């Protein structure tokens, strides 16, 4: 019998399934036992994100920790903030010493106004519908609540990605995605804005990691539960020579340097008391006056005679 | 053969959920309120017709893992 043809509907185009959430959950289940070995990296990333709290002149009543792997909850509680931790994986969320819920960022189970602080440290990059998840997060927040998130952005793991691609082309004559398609930094602030956060900011922070050998980087990614969950990934076992060939391409330079580049995102849930841009027509100073004579000169010189 | 008395003994009451969590949890599908069935260890969403299990006091708020209620 002929296999049924694959029918693609408009729905597929509107809601692309990029990540296999069952695989994400399974990886995090497995990683719960090993994530301690990458504690230093996760803790450094969490602290850099939570540093932002010290710049904010207010206190927080209740925080939501999304996928913090036990590291974020400990730091929030050390700051005296009541914390609820969520994760896709029961064993991973059990690492948190706060109140715990197994939940999916794409199906957030909290009522409106539940939190005045939401923290997602390196945990949103396996979410399919990121704009949708951000909207749900905002709905669960009180007005004027703070959302803090870090996400890996390009060129994180860029060298490894390149080496795997080249090795796979050589071995198989084609490629399949093996590393998560990270967003660019410039996409991150607009994501916050689209989700309705006020005063959205995304800036970059970089952690340099040095490994004695490239294989140790792969081991760390596995330990953190960060192995491939791209839905279109090839389900068959990769060719035996793939990883050795890719590692060979990474060369013998020791230590092996790799960069973890993070978008540090902050946004506020809207509140009437926040500063807002004026509406068109509300300005009291003419543009020419604001930018001075230079602009007049520019306009004059820029126009053809 | 030894009989398995441990299996027939009354099961221990499920670990209760933190009351502070109960105040803020809603059904992830309908975003409506939940009823806490303490004895069964489930959070029930009538509107979605789903019962979310609780394991070790941790609510499992995943639609895939929920038990469908017969009506």
Coordinates of C-alpha atoms in Angstrom, one line a residue, chain A residues 22 25 62 82 84 87-88 90 93-94 99-104 106-115 136, chain B residues 17-21 23-31 34 54-65:
Chain A
X22 CA 8.7 15.5 24.5
X25 CA 11.3 16.9 28.6
X62 CA 6.5 36.5 44.8
X82 CA 9.0 33.8 47.8
X84 CA 7.6 29.2 42.6
X87 CA 10.0 22.9 34.7
X88 CA 8.8 20.5 32.1
X90 CA 9.4 16.4 37.4
X93 CA 12.0 20.8 39.1
X94 CA 12.6 18.6 42.2
X99 CA 7.4 25.7 45.7
X100 CA 7.3 23.4 42.7
X101 CA 5.0 22.8 39.7
X102 CA 5.6 20.7 36.6
X103 CA 4.4 23.0 33.8
X104 CA 4.9 23.9 30.2
X106 CA 3.4 27.1 26.3
X107 CA 0.6 26.1 28.7
X108 CA 1.2 28.3 31.8
X109 CA -1.0 27.3 34.7
X110 CA -1.2 30.5 36.7
X111 CA -4.0 33.0 37.1
X112 CA -3.6 36.8 36.4
X113 CA -1.6 38.8 38.8
X114 CA 0.1 35.8 40.4
X115 CA 3.7 37.2 40.3
X136 CA 1.0 34.1 28.9
Chain B
X17 CA 0.0 20.7 47.8
X18 CA 1.2 24.0 49.3
X19 CA -1.9 26.1 49.9
X20 CA -0.1 29.2 48.5
X21 CA 0.2 27.3 45.2
X23 CA -4.3 30.2 45.3
X24 CA -2.6 30.9 42.0
X25 CA -2.9 27.7 40.0
X26 CA -5.4 27.6 37.1
X27 CA -6.2 25.1 34.4
X28 CA -3.5 25.6 31.7
X29 CA -6.0 24.9 28.9
X30 CA -9.0 27.1 30.0
X31 CA -7.2 29.3 32.5
X34 CA -9.3 24.2 39.7
X54 CA 0.0 15.4 41.8
X55 CA 3.3 13.6 42.4
X56 CA 5.2 14.1 45.7
X57 CA 3.2 17.2 46.3
X58 CA 4.2 18.6 42.9
X59 CA 1.2 19.3 40.6
X60 CA 1.8 18.0 37.1
X61 CA 0.0 20.8 35.1
X62 CA 0.6 19.2 31.6
X63 CA -2.5 18.6 29.4
X64 CA -0.8 15.5 28.0
X65 CA -0.5 14.0 31.5

